[in-house]
């Protein structure tokens, strides 16, 4: 089971880092509304650019801590729970703007994985 949790930590951590550090300016089918970038997505949600930087900093930091948690286990649960809260916020924002349900899928999947990581 330990290897499954480690795999989940790597998958979630690297995926979030990919979205926020590599794919942030690229259009994907998962973006809220008709947004083409993460900054546009935050605007669609009615959130400020400042909120974009705050959420981005938190997600990147927590994703790194989740990966570091493989070697420093005390970091794993707080990082997973912090990401879970932010991912729940992502889902709420998709519902707020009445996005099709499939656009919430990545956030819901990673929320589930974070909860598995935190409580297993």
mmCIF file with all atom_site columns, C-alpha atoms in Angstrom:
data_model
loop_
_atom_site.group_PDB
_atom_site.id
_atom_site.type_symbol
_atom_site.label_atom_id
_atom_site.label_alt_id
_atom_site.label_comp_id
_atom_site.label_asym_id
_atom_site.label_entity_id
_atom_site.label_seq_id
_atom_site.pdbx_PDB_ins_code
_atom_site.Cartn_x
_atom_site.Cartn_y
_atom_site.Cartn_z
_atom_site.occupancy
_atom_site.B_iso_or_equiv
_atom_site.pdbx_formal_charge
_atom_site.auth_seq_id
_atom_site.auth_comp_id
_atom_site.auth_asym_id
_atom_site.auth_atom_id
_atom_site.pdbx_PDB_model_num
ATOM 1   C CA . UNK A 1 1   ? 0.000   0.000  0.000   1.00 0.00 ? 1   UNK A CA 1
ATOM 2   C CA . UNK A 1 2   ? 2.899   2.310  0.741   1.00 0.00 ? 2   UNK A CA 1
ATOM 3   C CA . UNK A 1 3   ? 3.970   2.204  -2.925  1.00 0.00 ? 3   UNK A CA 1
ATOM 4   C CA . UNK A 1 4   ? 0.459   3.129  -4.051  1.00 0.00 ? 4   UNK A CA 1
ATOM 5   C CA . UNK A 1 5   ? 0.476   6.203  -1.790  1.00 0.00 ? 5   UNK A CA 1
ATOM 6   C CA . UNK A 1 6   ? 3.932   7.206  -3.052  1.00 0.00 ? 6   UNK A CA 1
ATOM 7   C CA . UNK A 1 7   ? 2.708   6.801  -6.641  1.00 0.00 ? 7   UNK A CA 1
ATOM 8   C CA . UNK A 1 8   ? -0.285  9.017  -5.821  1.00 0.00 ? 8   UNK A CA 1
ATOM 9   C CA . UNK A 1 9   ? 2.003   11.648 -4.286  1.00 0.00 ? 9   UNK A CA 1
ATOM 10  C CA . UNK A 1 10  ? 4.145   11.692 -7.428  1.00 0.00 ? 10  UNK A CA 1
ATOM 11  C CA . UNK A 1 11  ? 1.154   11.776 -9.783  1.00 0.00 ? 11  UNK A CA 1
ATOM 12  C CA . UNK A 1 12  ? -0.639  14.586 -7.931  1.00 0.00 ? 12  UNK A CA 1
ATOM 13  C CA . UNK A 1 13  ? 2.492   16.603 -7.229  1.00 0.00 ? 13  UNK A CA 1
ATOM 14  C CA . UNK A 1 14  ? 3.897   16.459 -10.755 1.00 0.00 ? 14  UNK A CA 1
ATOM 15  C CA . UNK A 1 15  ? 0.483   17.047 -12.339 1.00 0.00 ? 15  UNK A CA 1
ATOM 16  C CA . UNK A 1 16  ? -0.103  20.203 -10.328 1.00 0.00 ? 16  UNK A CA 1
ATOM 17  C CA . UNK A 1 17  ? 3.422   21.447 -11.046 1.00 0.00 ? 17  UNK A CA 1
ATOM 18  C CA . UNK A 1 18  ? 2.822   20.744 -14.749 1.00 0.00 ? 18  UNK A CA 1
ATOM 19  C CA . UNK A 1 19  ? -0.419  22.750 -14.797 1.00 0.00 ? 19  UNK A CA 1
ATOM 20  C CA . UNK A 1 20  ? 0.957   25.720 -12.870 1.00 0.00 ? 20  UNK A CA 1
ATOM 21  C CA . UNK A 1 21  ? 4.527   25.887 -14.196 1.00 0.00 ? 21  UNK A CA 1
ATOM 22  C CA . UNK A 1 22  ? 4.422   24.454 -17.730 1.00 0.00 ? 22  UNK A CA 1
ATOM 23  C CA . UNK A 1 23  ? 0.835   24.454 -19.048 1.00 0.00 ? 23  UNK A CA 1
ATOM 24  C CA . UNK A 1 24  ? -0.361  27.712 -17.469 1.00 0.00 ? 24  UNK A CA 1
ATOM 25  C CA . UNK A 1 25  ? -0.430  29.603 -20.795 1.00 0.00 ? 25  UNK A CA 1
ATOM 26  C CA . UNK A 1 26  ? -1.789  26.719 -22.862 1.00 0.00 ? 26  UNK A CA 1
ATOM 27  C CA . UNK A 1 27  ? -5.394  26.125 -23.791 1.00 0.00 ? 27  UNK A CA 1
ATOM 28  C CA . UNK A 1 28  ? -6.913  22.887 -22.508 1.00 0.00 ? 28  UNK A CA 1
ATOM 29  C CA . UNK A 1 29  ? -10.426 21.457 -22.489 1.00 0.00 ? 29  UNK A CA 1
ATOM 30  C CA . UNK A 1 30  ? -10.382 21.599 -18.674 1.00 0.00 ? 30  UNK A CA 1
ATOM 31  C CA . UNK A 1 31  ? -10.172 25.406 -18.315 1.00 0.00 ? 31  UNK A CA 1
ATOM 32  C CA . UNK A 1 32  ? -13.197 27.143 -16.839 1.00 0.00 ? 32  UNK A CA 1
ATOM 33  C CA . UNK A 1 33  ? -15.554 28.888 -19.215 1.00 0.00 ? 33  UNK A CA 1
ATOM 34  C CA . UNK A 1 34  ? -13.820 29.748 -22.489 1.00 0.00 ? 34  UNK A CA 1
ATOM 35  C CA . UNK A 1 35  ? -10.515 30.669 -20.835 1.00 0.00 ? 35  UNK A CA 1
ATOM 36  C CA . UNK A 1 36  ? -7.322  29.897 -22.718 1.00 0.00 ? 36  UNK A CA 1
ATOM 37  C CA . UNK A 1 37  ? -4.871  30.472 -19.818 1.00 0.00 ? 37  UNK A CA 1
ATOM 38  C CA . UNK A 1 38  ? -4.988  30.148 -16.045 1.00 0.00 ? 38  UNK A CA 1
ATOM 39  C CA . UNK A 1 39  ? -5.079  33.946 -15.639 1.00 0.00 ? 39  UNK A CA 1
ATOM 40  C CA . UNK A 1 40  ? -8.098  34.118 -17.961 1.00 0.00 ? 40  UNK A CA 1
ATOM 41  C CA . UNK A 1 41  ? -9.686  31.256 -16.044 1.00 0.00 ? 41  UNK A CA 1
ATOM 42  C CA . UNK A 1 42  ? -9.414  33.186 -12.772 1.00 0.00 ? 42  UNK A CA 1
ATOM 43  C CA . UNK A 1 43  ? -11.051 36.181 -14.464 1.00 0.00 ? 43  UNK A CA 1
ATOM 44  C CA . UNK A 1 44  ? -13.905 33.953 -15.679 1.00 0.00 ? 44  UNK A CA 1
ATOM 45  C CA . UNK A 1 45  ? -14.403 32.858 -12.065 1.00 0.00 ? 45  UNK A CA 1
ATOM 46  C CA . UNK A 1 46  ? -14.545 36.499 -10.958 1.00 0.00 ? 46  UNK A CA 1
ATOM 47  C CA . UNK A 1 47  ? -11.243 36.237 -9.068  1.00 0.00 ? 47  UNK A CA 1
ATOM 48  C CA . UNK A 1 48  ? -8.480  38.813 -9.121  1.00 0.00 ? 48  UNK A CA 1
ATOM 49  C CA . UNK A 1 49  ? -4.966  38.443 -10.494 1.00 0.00 ? 49  UNK A CA 1
ATOM 50  C CA . UNK A 1 50  ? -3.770  38.692 -6.893  1.00 0.00 ? 50  UNK A CA 1
ATOM 51  C CA . UNK A 1 51  ? -5.855  35.615 -6.053  1.00 0.00 ? 51  UNK A CA 1
ATOM 52  C CA . UNK A 1 52  ? -4.264  33.851 -9.032  1.00 0.00 ? 52  UNK A CA 1
ATOM 53  C CA . UNK A 1 53  ? -0.802  34.476 -7.559  1.00 0.00 ? 53  UNK A CA 1
ATOM 54  C CA . UNK A 1 54  ? -1.860  33.405 -4.063  1.00 0.00 ? 54  UNK A CA 1
ATOM 55  C CA . UNK A 1 55  ? -3.508  30.180 -5.248  1.00 0.00 ? 55  UNK A CA 1
ATOM 56  C CA . UNK A 1 56  ? -0.629  29.468 -7.622  1.00 0.00 ? 56  UNK A CA 1
ATOM 57  C CA . UNK A 1 57  ? 1.960   29.938 -4.881  1.00 0.00 ? 57  UNK A CA 1
ATOM 58  C CA . UNK A 1 58  ? 0.000   27.687 -2.522  1.00 0.00 ? 58  UNK A CA 1
ATOM 59  C CA . UNK A 1 59  ? -0.568  24.940 -5.102  1.00 0.00 ? 59  UNK A CA 1
ATOM 60  C CA . UNK A 1 60  ? 3.056   24.890 -6.254  1.00 0.00 ? 60  UNK A CA 1
ATOM 61  C CA . UNK A 1 61  ? 4.361   24.937 -2.681  1.00 0.00 ? 61  UNK A CA 1
ATOM 62  C CA . UNK A 1 62  ? 1.993   22.206 -1.519  1.00 0.00 ? 62  UNK A CA 1
ATOM 63  C CA . UNK A 1 63  ? 2.733   20.071 -4.594  1.00 0.00 ? 63  UNK A CA 1
ATOM 64  C CA . UNK A 1 64  ? 6.467   20.295 -3.841  1.00 0.00 ? 64  UNK A CA 1
ATOM 65  C CA . UNK A 1 65  ? 5.837   19.462 -0.185  1.00 0.00 ? 65  UNK A CA 1
ATOM 66  C CA . UNK A 1 66  ? 3.698   16.489 -1.228  1.00 0.00 ? 66  UNK A CA 1
ATOM 67  C CA . UNK A 1 67  ? 6.605   15.112 -3.258  1.00 0.00 ? 67  UNK A CA 1
ATOM 68  C CA . UNK A 1 68  ? 9.148   15.899 -0.516  1.00 0.00 ? 68  UNK A CA 1
ATOM 69  C CA . UNK A 1 69  ? 6.781   14.049 1.830   1.00 0.00 ? 69  UNK A CA 1
ATOM 70  C CA . UNK A 1 70  ? 7.963   10.816 0.246   1.00 0.00 ? 70  UNK A CA 1
ATOM 71  C CA . UNK A 1 71  ? 11.220  11.312 2.200   1.00 0.00 ? 71  UNK A CA 1
ATOM 72  C CA . UNK A 1 72  ? 9.852   13.506 5.012   1.00 0.00 ? 72  UNK A CA 1
ATOM 73  C CA . UNK A 1 73  ? 6.528   11.818 5.862   1.00 0.00 ? 73  UNK A CA 1
ATOM 74  C CA . UNK A 1 74  ? 5.437   14.463 8.381   1.00 0.00 ? 74  UNK A CA 1
ATOM 75  C CA . UNK A 1 75  ? 4.817   16.829 5.413   1.00 0.00 ? 75  UNK A CA 1
ATOM 76  C CA . UNK A 1 76  ? 2.540   14.472 3.513   1.00 0.00 ? 76  UNK A CA 1
ATOM 77  C CA . UNK A 1 77  ? -0.775  14.842 5.330   1.00 0.00 ? 77  UNK A CA 1
ATOM 78  C CA . UNK A 1 78  ? -0.713  18.664 5.671   1.00 0.00 ? 78  UNK A CA 1
ATOM 79  C CA . UNK A 1 79  ? 0.285   19.039 2.006   1.00 0.00 ? 79  UNK A CA 1
ATOM 80  C CA . UNK A 1 80  ? -2.401  16.600 0.833   1.00 0.00 ? 80  UNK A CA 1
ATOM 81  C CA . UNK A 1 81  ? -5.107  18.276 2.939   1.00 0.00 ? 81  UNK A CA 1
ATOM 82  C CA . UNK A 1 82  ? -4.050  21.756 1.805   1.00 0.00 ? 82  UNK A CA 1
ATOM 83  C CA . UNK A 1 83  ? -4.233  20.682 -1.826  1.00 0.00 ? 83  UNK A CA 1
ATOM 84  C CA . UNK A 1 84  ? -7.582  18.996 -1.166  1.00 0.00 ? 84  UNK A CA 1
ATOM 85  C CA . UNK A 1 85  ? -9.029  22.299 0.079   1.00 0.00 ? 85  UNK A CA 1
ATOM 86  C CA . UNK A 1 86  ? -7.726  24.172 -2.969  1.00 0.00 ? 86  UNK A CA 1
ATOM 87  C CA . UNK A 1 87  ? -8.995  21.481 -5.337  1.00 0.00 ? 87  UNK A CA 1
ATOM 88  C CA . UNK A 1 88  ? -12.411 21.617 -3.692  1.00 0.00 ? 88  UNK A CA 1
ATOM 89  C CA . UNK A 1 89  ? -12.329 25.357 -4.380  1.00 0.00 ? 89  UNK A CA 1
ATOM 90  C CA . UNK A 1 90  ? -11.588 24.597 -8.045  1.00 0.00 ? 90  UNK A CA 1
ATOM 91  C CA . UNK A 1 91  ? -14.640 22.361 -8.242  1.00 0.00 ? 91  UNK A CA 1
ATOM 92  C CA . UNK A 1 92  ? -16.811 25.009 -6.602  1.00 0.00 ? 92  UNK A CA 1
ATOM 93  C CA . UNK A 1 93  ? -15.614 27.599 -9.138  1.00 0.00 ? 93  UNK A CA 1
ATOM 94  C CA . UNK A 1 94  ? -16.530 25.299 -12.041 1.00 0.00 ? 94  UNK A CA 1
ATOM 95  C CA . UNK A 1 95  ? -20.018 24.883 -10.570 1.00 0.00 ? 95  UNK A CA 1
ATOM 96  C CA . UNK A 1 96  ? -20.274 28.624 -9.919  1.00 0.00 ? 96  UNK A CA 1
ATOM 97  C CA . UNK A 1 97  ? -19.913 29.421 -13.606 1.00 0.00 ? 97  UNK A CA 1
ATOM 98  C CA . UNK A 1 98  ? -22.025 26.411 -14.640 1.00 0.00 ? 98  UNK A CA 1
ATOM 99  C CA . UNK A 1 99  ? -19.245 24.630 -16.498 1.00 0.00 ? 99  UNK A CA 1
ATOM 100 C CA . UNK A 1 100 ? -20.027 21.201 -17.936 1.00 0.00 ? 100 UNK A CA 1
ATOM 101 C CA . UNK A 1 101 ? -19.361 18.532 -15.323 1.00 0.00 ? 101 UNK A CA 1
ATOM 102 C CA . UNK A 1 102 ? -16.387 17.050 -17.220 1.00 0.00 ? 102 UNK A CA 1
ATOM 103 C CA . UNK A 1 103 ? -14.360 20.245 -16.658 1.00 0.00 ? 103 UNK A CA 1
ATOM 104 C CA . UNK A 1 104 ? -14.314 19.454 -12.927 1.00 0.00 ? 104 UNK A CA 1
ATOM 105 C CA . UNK A 1 105 ? -12.968 15.947 -13.504 1.00 0.00 ? 105 UNK A CA 1
ATOM 106 C CA . UNK A 1 106 ? -9.223  16.643 -12.990 1.00 0.00 ? 106 UNK A CA 1
ATOM 107 C CA . UNK A 1 107 ? -9.862  18.589 -9.783  1.00 0.00 ? 107 UNK A CA 1
ATOM 108 C CA . UNK A 1 108 ? -12.224 15.890 -8.512  1.00 0.00 ? 108 UNK A CA 1
ATOM 109 C CA . UNK A 1 109 ? -9.748  13.128 -9.353  1.00 0.00 ? 109 UNK A CA 1
ATOM 110 C CA . UNK A 1 110 ? -6.846  14.891 -7.624  1.00 0.00 ? 110 UNK A CA 1
ATOM 111 C CA . UNK A 1 111 ? -9.063  15.814 -4.660  1.00 0.00 ? 111 UNK A CA 1
ATOM 112 C CA . UNK A 1 112 ? -9.884  12.124 -4.253  1.00 0.00 ? 112 UNK A CA 1
ATOM 113 C CA . UNK A 1 113 ? -6.215  11.148 -4.528  1.00 0.00 ? 113 UNK A CA 1
ATOM 114 C CA . UNK A 1 114 ? -5.252  13.809 -1.954  1.00 0.00 ? 114 UNK A CA 1
ATOM 115 C CA . UNK A 1 115 ? -7.822  12.440 0.485   1.00 0.00 ? 115 UNK A CA 1
ATOM 116 C CA . UNK A 1 116 ? -6.512  8.908  -0.076  1.00 0.00 ? 116 UNK A CA 1
ATOM 117 C CA . UNK A 1 117 ? -2.961  10.155 0.548   1.00 0.00 ? 117 UNK A CA 1
ATOM 118 C CA . UNK A 1 118 ? -3.981  12.061 3.687   1.00 0.00 ? 118 UNK A CA 1
ATOM 119 C CA . UNK A 1 119 ? -5.963  9.276  5.329   1.00 0.00 ? 119 UNK A CA 1
ATOM 120 C CA . UNK A 1 120 ? -4.300  6.026  4.272   1.00 0.00 ? 120 UNK A CA 1
#
